[in-house]
Short mmCIF file of C-alpha atoms and ligand atoms in Angstrom, two decimals:
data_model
loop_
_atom_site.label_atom_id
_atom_site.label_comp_id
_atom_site.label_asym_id
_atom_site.label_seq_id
_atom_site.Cartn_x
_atom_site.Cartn_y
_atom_site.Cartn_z
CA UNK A 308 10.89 -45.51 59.57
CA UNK A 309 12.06 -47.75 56.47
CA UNK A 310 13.56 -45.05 54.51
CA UNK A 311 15.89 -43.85 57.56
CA UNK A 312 17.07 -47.31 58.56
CA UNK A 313 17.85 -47.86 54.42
CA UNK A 314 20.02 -44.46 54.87
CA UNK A 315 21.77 -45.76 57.99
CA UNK A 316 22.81 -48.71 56.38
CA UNK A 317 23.95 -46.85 53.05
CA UNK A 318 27.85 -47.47 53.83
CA UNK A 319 27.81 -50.93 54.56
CA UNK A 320 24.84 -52.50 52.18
CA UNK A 321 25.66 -50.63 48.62
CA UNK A 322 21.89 -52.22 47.34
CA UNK A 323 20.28 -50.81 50.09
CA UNK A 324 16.88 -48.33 48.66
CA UNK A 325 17.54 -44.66 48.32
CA UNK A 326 16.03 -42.14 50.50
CA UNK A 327 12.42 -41.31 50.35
CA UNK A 328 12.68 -37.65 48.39
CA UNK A 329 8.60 -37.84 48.86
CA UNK A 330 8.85 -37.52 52.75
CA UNK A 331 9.62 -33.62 52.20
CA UNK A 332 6.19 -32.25 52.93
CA UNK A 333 5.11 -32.48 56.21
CA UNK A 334 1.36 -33.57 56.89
CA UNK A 335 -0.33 -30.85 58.52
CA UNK A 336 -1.94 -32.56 62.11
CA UNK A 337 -2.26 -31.14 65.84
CA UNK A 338 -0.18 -33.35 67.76
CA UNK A 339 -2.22 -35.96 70.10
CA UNK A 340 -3.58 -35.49 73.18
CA UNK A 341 -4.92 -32.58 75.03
CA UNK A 342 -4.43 -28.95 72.80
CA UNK A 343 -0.71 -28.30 73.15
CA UNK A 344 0.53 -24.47 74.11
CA UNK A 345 1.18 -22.04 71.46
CA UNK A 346 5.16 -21.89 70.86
CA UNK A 347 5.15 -18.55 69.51
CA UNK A 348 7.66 -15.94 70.49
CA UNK A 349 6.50 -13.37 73.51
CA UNK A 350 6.19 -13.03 77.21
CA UNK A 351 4.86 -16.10 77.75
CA UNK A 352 7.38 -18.39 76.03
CA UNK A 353 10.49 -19.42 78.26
CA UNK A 354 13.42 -20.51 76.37
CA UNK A 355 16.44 -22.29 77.74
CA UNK A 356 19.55 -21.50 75.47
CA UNK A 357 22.47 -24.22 76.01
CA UNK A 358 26.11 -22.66 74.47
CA UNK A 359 26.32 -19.14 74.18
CA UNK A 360 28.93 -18.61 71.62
CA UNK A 361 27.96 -17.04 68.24
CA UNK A 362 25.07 -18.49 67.88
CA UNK A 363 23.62 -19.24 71.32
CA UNK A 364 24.28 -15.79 72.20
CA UNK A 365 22.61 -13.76 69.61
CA UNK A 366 19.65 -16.05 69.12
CA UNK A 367 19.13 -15.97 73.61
CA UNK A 368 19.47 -11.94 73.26
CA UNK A 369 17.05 -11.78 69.80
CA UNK A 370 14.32 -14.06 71.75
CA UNK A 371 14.93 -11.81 74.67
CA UNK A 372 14.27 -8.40 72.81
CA UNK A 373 11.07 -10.50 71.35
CA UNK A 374 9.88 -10.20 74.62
CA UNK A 375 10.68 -14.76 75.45
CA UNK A 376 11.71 -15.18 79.17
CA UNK A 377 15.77 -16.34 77.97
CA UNK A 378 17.98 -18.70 80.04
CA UNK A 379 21.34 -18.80 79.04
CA UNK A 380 23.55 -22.02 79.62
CA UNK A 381 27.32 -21.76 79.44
CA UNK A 382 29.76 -23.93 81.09
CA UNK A 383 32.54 -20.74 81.29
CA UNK A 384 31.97 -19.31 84.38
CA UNK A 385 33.56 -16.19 82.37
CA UNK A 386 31.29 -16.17 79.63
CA UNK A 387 28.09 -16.13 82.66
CA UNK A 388 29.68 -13.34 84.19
CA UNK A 389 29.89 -11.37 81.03
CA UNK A 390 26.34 -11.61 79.90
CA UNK A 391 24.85 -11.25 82.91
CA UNK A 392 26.50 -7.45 83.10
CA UNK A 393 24.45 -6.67 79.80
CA UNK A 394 28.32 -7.17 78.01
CA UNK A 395 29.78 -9.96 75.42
CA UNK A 396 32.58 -12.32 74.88
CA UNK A 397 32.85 -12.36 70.92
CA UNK A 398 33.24 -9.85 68.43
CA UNK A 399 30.07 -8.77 65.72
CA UNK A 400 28.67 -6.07 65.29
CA UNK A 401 25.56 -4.97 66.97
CA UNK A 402 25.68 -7.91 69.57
CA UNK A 403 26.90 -5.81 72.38
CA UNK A 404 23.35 -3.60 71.99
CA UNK A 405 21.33 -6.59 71.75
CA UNK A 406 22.65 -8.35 74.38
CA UNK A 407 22.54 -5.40 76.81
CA UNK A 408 18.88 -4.45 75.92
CA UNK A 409 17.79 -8.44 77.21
CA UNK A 410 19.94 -7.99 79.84
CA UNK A 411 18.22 -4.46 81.37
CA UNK A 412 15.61 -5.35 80.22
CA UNK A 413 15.30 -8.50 82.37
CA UNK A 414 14.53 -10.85 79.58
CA UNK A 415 17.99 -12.68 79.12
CA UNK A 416 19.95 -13.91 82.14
CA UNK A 417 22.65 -16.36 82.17
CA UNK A 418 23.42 -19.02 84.28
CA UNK A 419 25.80 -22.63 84.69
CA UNK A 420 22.79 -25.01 84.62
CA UNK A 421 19.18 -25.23 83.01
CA UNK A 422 16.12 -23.95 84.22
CA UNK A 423 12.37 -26.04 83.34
CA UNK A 424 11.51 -23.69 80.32
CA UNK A 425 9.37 -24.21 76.81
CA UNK A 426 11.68 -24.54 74.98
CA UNK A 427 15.59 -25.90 75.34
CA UNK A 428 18.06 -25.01 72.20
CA UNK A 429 21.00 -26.73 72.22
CA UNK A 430 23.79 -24.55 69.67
CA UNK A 431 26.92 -26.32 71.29
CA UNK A 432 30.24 -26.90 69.53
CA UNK A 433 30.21 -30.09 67.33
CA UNK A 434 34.09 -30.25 66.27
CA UNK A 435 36.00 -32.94 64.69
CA UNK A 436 38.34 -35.10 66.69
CA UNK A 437 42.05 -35.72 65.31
CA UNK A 438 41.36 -38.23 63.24
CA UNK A 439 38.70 -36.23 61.68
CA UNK A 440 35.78 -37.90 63.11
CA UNK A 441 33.34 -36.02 64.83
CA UNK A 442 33.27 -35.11 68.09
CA UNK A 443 29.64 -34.95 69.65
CA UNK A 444 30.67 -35.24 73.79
CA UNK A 445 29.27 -31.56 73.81
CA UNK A 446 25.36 -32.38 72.03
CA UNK A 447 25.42 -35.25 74.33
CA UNK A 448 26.47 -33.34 77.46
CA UNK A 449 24.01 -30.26 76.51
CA UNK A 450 20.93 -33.08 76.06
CA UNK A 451 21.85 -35.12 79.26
CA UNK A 452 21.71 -31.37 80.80
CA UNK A 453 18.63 -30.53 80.31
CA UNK A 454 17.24 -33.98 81.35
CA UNK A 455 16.52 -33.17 84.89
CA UNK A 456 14.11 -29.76 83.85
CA UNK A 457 12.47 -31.27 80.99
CA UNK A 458 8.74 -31.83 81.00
CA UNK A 459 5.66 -32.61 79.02
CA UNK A 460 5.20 -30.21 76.24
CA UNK A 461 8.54 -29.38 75.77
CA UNK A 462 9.86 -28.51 72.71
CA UNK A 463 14.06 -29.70 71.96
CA UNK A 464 16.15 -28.11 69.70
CA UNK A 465 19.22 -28.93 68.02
CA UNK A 466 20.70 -26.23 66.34
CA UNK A 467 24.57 -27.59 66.35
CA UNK A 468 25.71 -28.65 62.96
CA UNK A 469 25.74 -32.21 63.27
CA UNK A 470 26.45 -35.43 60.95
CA UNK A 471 23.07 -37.07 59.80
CA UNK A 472 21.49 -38.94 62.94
CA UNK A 473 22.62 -37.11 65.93
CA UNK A 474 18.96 -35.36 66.33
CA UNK A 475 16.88 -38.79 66.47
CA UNK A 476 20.56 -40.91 67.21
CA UNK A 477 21.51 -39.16 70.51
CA UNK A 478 19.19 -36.12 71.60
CA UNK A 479 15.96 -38.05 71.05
CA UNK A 480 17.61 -41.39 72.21
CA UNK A 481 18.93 -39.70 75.42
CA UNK A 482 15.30 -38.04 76.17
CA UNK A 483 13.66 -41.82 75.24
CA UNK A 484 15.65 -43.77 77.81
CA UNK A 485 14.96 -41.32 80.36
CA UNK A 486 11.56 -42.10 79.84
CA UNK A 487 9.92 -39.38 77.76
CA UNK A 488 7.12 -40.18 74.77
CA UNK A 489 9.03 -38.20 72.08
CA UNK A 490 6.75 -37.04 69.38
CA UNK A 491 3.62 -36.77 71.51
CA UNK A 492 5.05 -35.33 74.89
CA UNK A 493 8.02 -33.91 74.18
CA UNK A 494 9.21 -32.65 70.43
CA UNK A 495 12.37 -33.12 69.27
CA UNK A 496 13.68 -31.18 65.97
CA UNK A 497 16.93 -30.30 64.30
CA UNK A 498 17.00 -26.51 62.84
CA UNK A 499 20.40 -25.91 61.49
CA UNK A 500 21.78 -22.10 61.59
CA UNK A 501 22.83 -20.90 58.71
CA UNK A 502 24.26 -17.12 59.43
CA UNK A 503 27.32 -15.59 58.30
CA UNK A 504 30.09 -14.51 60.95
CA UNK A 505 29.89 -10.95 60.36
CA UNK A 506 26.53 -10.71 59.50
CA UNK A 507 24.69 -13.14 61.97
CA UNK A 508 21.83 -10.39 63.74
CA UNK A 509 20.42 -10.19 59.96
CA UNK A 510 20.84 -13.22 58.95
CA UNK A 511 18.72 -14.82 61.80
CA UNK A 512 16.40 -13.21 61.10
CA UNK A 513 16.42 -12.58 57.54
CA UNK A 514 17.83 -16.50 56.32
CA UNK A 515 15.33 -18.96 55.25
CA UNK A 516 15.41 -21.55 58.01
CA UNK A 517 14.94 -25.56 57.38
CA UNK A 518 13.23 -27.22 60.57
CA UNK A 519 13.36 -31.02 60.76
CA UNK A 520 11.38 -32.88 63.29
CA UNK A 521 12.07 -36.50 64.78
CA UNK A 522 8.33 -36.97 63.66
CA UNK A 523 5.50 -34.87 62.16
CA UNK A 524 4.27 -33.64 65.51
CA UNK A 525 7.69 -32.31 66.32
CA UNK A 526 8.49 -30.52 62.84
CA UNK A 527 5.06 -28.84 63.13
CA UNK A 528 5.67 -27.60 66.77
CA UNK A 529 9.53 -25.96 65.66
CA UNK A 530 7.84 -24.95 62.37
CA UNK A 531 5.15 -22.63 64.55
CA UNK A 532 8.35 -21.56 67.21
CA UNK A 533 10.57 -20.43 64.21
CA UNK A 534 8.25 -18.90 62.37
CA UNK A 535 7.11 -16.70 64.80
CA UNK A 536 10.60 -14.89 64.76
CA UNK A 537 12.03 -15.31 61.34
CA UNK A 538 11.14 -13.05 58.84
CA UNK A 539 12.30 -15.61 55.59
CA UNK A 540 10.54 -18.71 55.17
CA UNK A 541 10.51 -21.84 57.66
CA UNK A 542 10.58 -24.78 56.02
CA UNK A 543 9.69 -27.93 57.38
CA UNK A 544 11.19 -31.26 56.58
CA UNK A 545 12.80 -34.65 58.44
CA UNK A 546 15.07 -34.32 60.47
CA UNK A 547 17.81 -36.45 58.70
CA UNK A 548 17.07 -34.49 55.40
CA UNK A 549 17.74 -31.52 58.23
CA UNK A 550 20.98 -32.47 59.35
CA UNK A 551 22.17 -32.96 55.29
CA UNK A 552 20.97 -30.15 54.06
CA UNK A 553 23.70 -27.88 56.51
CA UNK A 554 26.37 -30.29 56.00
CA UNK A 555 25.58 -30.26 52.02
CA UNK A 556 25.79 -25.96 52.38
CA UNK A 557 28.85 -25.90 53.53
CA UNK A 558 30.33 -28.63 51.29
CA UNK A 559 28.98 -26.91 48.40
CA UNK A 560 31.07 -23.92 49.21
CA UNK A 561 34.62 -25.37 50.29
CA UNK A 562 34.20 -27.53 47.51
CA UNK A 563 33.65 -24.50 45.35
CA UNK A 564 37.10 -22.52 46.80
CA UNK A 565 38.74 -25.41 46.40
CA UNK A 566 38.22 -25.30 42.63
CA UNK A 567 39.22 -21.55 42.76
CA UNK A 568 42.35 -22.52 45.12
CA UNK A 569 43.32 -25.15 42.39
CA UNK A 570 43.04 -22.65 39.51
CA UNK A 571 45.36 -20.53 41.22
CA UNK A 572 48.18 -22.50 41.72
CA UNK A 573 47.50 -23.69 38.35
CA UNK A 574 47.63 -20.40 36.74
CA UNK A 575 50.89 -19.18 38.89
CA UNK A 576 52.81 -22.03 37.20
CA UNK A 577 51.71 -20.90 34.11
CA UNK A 578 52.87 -17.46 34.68
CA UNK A 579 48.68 -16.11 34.05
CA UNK A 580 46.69 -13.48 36.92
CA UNK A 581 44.00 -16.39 38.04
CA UNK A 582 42.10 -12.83 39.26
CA UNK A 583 42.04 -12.17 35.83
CA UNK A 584 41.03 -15.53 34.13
CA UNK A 585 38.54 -15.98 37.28
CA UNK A 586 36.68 -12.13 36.22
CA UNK A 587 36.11 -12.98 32.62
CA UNK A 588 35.05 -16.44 33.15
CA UNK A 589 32.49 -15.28 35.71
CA UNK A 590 31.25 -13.10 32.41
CA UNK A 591 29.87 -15.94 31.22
CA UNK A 592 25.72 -16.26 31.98
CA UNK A 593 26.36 -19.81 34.05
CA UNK A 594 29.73 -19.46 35.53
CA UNK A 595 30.43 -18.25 39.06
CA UNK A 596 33.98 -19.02 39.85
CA UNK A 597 34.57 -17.86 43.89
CA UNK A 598 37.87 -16.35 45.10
CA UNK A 599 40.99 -18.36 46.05
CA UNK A 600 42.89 -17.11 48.95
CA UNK A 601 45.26 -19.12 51.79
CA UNK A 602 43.48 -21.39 52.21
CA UNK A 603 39.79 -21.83 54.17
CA UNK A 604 38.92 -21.26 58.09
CA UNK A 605 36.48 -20.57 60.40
CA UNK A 606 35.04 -23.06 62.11
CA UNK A 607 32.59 -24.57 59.46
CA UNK A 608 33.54 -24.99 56.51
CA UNK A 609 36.99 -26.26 57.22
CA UNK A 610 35.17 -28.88 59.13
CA UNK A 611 31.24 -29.98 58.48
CA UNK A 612 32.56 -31.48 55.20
CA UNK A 613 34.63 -34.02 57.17
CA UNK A 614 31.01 -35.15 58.97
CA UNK A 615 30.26 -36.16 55.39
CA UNK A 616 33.07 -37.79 54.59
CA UNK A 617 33.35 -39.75 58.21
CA UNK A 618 30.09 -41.33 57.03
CA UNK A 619 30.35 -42.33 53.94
CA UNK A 620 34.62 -42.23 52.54
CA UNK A 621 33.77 -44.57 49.79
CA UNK A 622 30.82 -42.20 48.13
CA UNK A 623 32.79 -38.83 49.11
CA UNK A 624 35.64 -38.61 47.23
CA UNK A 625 35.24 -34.98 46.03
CA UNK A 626 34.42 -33.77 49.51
CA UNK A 627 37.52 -35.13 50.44
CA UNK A 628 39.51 -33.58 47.86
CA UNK A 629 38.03 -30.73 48.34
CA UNK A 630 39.52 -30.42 51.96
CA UNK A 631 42.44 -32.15 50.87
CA UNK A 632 43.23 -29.11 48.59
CA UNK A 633 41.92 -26.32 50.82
CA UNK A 634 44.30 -27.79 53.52
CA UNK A 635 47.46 -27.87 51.31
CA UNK A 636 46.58 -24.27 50.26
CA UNK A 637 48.75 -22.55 53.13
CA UNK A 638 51.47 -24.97 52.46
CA UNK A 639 51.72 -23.14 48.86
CA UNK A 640 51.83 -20.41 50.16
CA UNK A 641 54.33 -20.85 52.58
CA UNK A 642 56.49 -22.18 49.43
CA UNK A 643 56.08 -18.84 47.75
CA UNK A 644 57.09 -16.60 50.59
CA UNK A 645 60.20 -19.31 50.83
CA UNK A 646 61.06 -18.30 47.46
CA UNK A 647 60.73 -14.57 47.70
CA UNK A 648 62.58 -14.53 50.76
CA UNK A 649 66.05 -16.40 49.07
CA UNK A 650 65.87 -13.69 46.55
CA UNK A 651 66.32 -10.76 49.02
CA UNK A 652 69.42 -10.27 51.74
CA UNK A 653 67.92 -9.46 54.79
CA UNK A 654 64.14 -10.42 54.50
CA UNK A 655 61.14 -8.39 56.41
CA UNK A 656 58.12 -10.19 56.08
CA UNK A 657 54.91 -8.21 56.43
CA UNK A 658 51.89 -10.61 57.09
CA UNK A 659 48.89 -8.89 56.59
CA UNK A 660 45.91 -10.31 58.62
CA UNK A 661 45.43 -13.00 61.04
CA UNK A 662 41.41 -13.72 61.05
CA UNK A 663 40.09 -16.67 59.56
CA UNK A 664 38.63 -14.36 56.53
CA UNK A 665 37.83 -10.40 56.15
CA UNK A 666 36.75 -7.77 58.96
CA UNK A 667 36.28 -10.41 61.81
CA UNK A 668 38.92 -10.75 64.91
CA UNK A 669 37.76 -14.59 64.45
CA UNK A 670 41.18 -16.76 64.40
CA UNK A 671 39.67 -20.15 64.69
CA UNK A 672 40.94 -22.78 62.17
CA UNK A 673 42.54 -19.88 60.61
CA UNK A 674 44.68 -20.56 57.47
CA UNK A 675 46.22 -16.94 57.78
CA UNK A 676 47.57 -17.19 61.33
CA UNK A 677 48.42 -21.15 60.82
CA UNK A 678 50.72 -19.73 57.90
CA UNK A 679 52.20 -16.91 60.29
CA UNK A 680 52.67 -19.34 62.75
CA UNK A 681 54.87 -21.37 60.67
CA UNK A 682 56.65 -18.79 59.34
CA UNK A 683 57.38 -18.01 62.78
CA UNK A 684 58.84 -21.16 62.86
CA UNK A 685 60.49 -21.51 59.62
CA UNK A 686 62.42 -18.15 60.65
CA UNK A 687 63.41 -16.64 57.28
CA UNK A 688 63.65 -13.49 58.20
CA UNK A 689 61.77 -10.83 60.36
CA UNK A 690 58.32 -11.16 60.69
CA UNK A 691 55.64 -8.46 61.31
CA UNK A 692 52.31 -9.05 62.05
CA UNK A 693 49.25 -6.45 61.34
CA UNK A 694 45.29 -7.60 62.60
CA UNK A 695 43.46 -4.08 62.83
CA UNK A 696 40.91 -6.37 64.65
CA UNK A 697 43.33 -7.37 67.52
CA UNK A 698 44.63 -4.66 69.88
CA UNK A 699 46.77 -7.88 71.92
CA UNK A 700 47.75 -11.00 70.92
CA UNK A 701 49.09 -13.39 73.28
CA UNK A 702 50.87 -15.46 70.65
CA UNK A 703 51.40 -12.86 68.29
CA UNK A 704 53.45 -9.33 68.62
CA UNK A 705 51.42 -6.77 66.48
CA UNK A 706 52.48 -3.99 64.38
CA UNK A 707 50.50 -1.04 62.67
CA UNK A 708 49.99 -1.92 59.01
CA UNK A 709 51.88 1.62 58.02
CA UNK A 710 55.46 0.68 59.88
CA UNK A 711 54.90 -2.94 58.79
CA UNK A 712 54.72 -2.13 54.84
CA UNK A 713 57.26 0.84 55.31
CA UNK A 714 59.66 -1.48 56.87
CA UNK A 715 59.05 -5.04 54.92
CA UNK A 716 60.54 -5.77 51.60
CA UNK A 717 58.03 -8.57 51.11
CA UNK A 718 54.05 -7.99 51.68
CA UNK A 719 52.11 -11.18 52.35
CA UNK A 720 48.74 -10.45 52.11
CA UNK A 721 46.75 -13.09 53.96
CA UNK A 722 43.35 -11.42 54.96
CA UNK A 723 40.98 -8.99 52.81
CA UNK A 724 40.17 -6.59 55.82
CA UNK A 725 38.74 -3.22 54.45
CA UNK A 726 41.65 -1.30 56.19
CA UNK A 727 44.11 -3.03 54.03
CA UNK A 728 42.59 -2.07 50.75
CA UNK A 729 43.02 1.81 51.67
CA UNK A 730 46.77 1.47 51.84
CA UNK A 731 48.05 3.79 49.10
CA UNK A 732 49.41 1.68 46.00
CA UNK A 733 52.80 3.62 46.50
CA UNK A 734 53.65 2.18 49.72
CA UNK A 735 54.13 -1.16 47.81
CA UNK A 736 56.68 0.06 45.54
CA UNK A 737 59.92 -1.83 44.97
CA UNK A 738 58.21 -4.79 47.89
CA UNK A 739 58.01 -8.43 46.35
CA UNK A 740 54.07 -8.87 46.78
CA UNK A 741 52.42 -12.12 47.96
CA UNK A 742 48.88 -11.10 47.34
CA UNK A 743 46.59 -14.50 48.29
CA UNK A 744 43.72 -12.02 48.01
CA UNK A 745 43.98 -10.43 44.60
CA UNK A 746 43.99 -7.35 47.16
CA UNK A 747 46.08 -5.10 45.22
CA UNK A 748 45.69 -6.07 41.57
N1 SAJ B 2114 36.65 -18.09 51.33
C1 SAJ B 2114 37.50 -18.09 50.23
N2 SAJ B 2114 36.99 -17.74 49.03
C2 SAJ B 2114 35.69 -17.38 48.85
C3 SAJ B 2114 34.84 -17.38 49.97
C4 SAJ B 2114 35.34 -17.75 51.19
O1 SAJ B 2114 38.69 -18.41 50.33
O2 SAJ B 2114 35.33 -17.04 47.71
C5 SAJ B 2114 37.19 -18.50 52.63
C6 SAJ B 2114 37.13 -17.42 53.69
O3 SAJ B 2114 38.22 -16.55 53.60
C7 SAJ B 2114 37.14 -18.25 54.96
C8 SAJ B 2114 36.34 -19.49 54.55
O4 SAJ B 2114 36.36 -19.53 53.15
O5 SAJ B 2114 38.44 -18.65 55.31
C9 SAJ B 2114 34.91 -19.52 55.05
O6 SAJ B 2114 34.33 -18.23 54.98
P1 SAJ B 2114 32.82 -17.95 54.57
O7 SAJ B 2114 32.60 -16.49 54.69
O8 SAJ B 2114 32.53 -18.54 53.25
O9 SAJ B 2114 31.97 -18.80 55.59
P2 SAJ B 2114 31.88 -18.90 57.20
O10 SAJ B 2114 32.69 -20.07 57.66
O11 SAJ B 2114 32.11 -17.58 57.86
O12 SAJ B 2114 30.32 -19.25 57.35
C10 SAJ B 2114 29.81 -20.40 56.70
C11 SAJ B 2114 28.58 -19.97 55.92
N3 SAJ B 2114 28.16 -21.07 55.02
C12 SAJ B 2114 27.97 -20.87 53.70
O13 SAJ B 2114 28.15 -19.82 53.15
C13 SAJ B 2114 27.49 -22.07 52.93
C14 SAJ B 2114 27.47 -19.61 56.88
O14 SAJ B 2114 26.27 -19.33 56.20
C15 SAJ B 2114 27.24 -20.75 57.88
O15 SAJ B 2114 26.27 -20.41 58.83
C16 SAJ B 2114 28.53 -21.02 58.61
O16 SAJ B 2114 29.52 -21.38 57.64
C17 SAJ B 2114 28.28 -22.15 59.60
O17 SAJ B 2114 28.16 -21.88 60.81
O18 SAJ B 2114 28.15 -23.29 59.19
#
């Protein structure tokens, strides 16, 4: 396709065309060949998950209370064992129910390697390798998995986020060479999740979804699979325009903290409450500043924007600054508990919060506990620790957030967890307050 080889080339030809915005509606046409089977969610679909973290897990045990014949794939034998006694491996709320319903119910089992099925999704980790390239051993590994249960009239799912390519570039190319007609035998589409840690049993079902197939044929097949679950709108589109769309979502929003995390170490130099500037801006009818805090986690947005930037580093220069000031974020902060601790004798540090952001036990790529950490490290005085979410820590002794604050005569506040906002304003008293939150204003 002209306009996809013209985006390929986009880094290294700067005259190349631009891409096709026309290709976004998809021509409505039955595939070729004899009538393909329905895709639509029920007892007759079988569905081959691959990754069951959080978002393999809770889309296997949705299909499975929809009635779809799940296979889970994980490579932890830990993770298998835990599923397949109806219990879970990850924190959010409501999972434990769903998953144990599939599980009695006989409609979600887990296992080390794929079974033939309907329909294969692939949600495996895509990170980013040291040098901030991304790593994609784990797509390729899920899709050469699959390879020996595949057949015709399969349908192939990418749901990983994943830089521009990697659908057509490396699952499709890896189904190709082992000899299957993608587009007429076997569909191939990228369909990008999109819910919020926290909130992800809602939002899979509730979220608009974006479906992008390798061809027509393939878009139309995940269109009818998706839509038969998903109660917001399926949209279909290429799968390219797929794979930019989640990378653009999650740029959008580090780039916006990063413009709150820049106000606020603005407005601390110049002696001014950025909670305060940042409330009455957002009066105005086309502002909507968002809330600065340590710095950004989690295992997204820290990262998908770095996918962008691997592709193109002359064209994404305020991605990269984005990142560049969302990364030096804990650094200031670190600074500031430096300075509150030389103004005190014997300091007592209370961190407040671990997780990556509010009311999760999620510590991935977390800014909070990277700060703790070096702290630790830095060794300016006693440290305690509070994460209501954690009952055990292996890296990290715990203390009740009561004794903590009671004890501390500085209060870092690192993480908004609801707990933390009914501590009674008194406790505070007389405590030099690192707030990164605007917790306690
Ligand atoms: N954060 C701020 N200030 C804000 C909002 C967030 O500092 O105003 C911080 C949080 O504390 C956290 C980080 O940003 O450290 C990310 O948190 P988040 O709640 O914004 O997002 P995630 O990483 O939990 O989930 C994101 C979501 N993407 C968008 O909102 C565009 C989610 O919809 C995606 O599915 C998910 O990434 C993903 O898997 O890509």
């Amino acid at each position: 396709m002209a306009t996809d080889t013209a985006t390929a080339n986009a880094t290294t030809n700067a005259s190349a065309p631009q891409v096709d915005l026309s290709r976004t509606q998809i021509r409505k046409r039955a595939p070729t060949g004899e009538r393909r089977r329905s895709f639509r969610t029920g007892p007759e679909l079988r569905v081959c998950v691959v990754g069951l973290g959080y978002i393999g897990l809770p889309t296997a045990s949705l299909l499975g209370t929809k009635g779809c014949q799940v296979h889970g794939v994980d490579v932890s034998p830990d993770v298998v064992e835990t599923i397949n006694a109806g219990r879970i491996h990850i924190e959010e709320p409501d999972l434990d129910l769903l998953v144990k319903s599939a599980v009695q119910a006989g409609r979600l089992k887990a296992h080390h390697t794929p079974v033939e099925a309907d329909v294969f999704v692939l949600a495996v980790p895509t990170p980013i390798m040291a040098d901030k390239q991304p790593d994609l051993t784990m797509v390729e590994a899920a899709a050469r998995s699959i390879l020996p249960v595949v057949r015709k009239g399969n349908l192939v799912i990418l749901e990983s986020t994943s830089p521009v390519g990697t659908t057509d570039g490396v699952v499709a190319r890896i189904l190709r060479e082992a000899g299957h007609n993608v587009g007429e035998e076997v569909f191939v589409a990228y369909c990008p999740e999109r819910v919020l840690p926290g909130r992800i049993l809602t939002e899979l079902v509730e979220n608009d979804r974006i479906v992008g197939g390798v061809n027509d044929n393939s878009t139309e097949v995940a269109l009818e699979f998706y839509q038969s679950f998903v109660r917001g709108e399926v949209i279909g589109t290429d799968s390219r325009s797929a794979e930019m769309v989640k990378l653009s979502e999650n740029s959008f929003r580090d780039v916006n903290i990063a413009f709150a995390n820049e106000l606020s170490m603005i407005c601390a130099r110049a002696g001014i409450s950025v909670w305060e500037v940042i409330r009455l801006a957002n009066r105005h009818p086309r502002v909507n500043i968002l809330q600065p805090g340590p710095g950004v986690g989690g295992h997204c947005i820290a990262v998908d924007p770095w996918f962008i930037v691997a592709s193109d580093p002359s064209h994404a220069r305020l991605i990269r600054a984005a990142r560049e000031v969302n990364d030096h974020k804990p650094h200031w902060v670190i600074e500031r508990v430096r300075q509150c601790a030389s103004q005190v004798r014997e300091p007592v540090i209370a961190c407040l919060g671990l997780s990556f952001k509010a009311d999760v036990d999620d510590l991935r790529e977390s800014p909070a506990a990277e700060i703790v950490r070096e702290l630790q490290r830095a060794n300016l005085g006693e440290l305690l620790i509070v994460e209501p979410h954690l009952l055990f820590h292996p890296e990290f002794e715990l203390t009740r957030l009561e004794d903590a604050v009671a004890k501390a005569n500085i209060v870092l506040v690192l993480v908004d967890h609801k707990p933390f906002k009914k501590l009674r304003r008194e406790a505070l008293h007389e405590k030099l307050l690192i707030d990164t939150r605007g917790l306690y204003l």
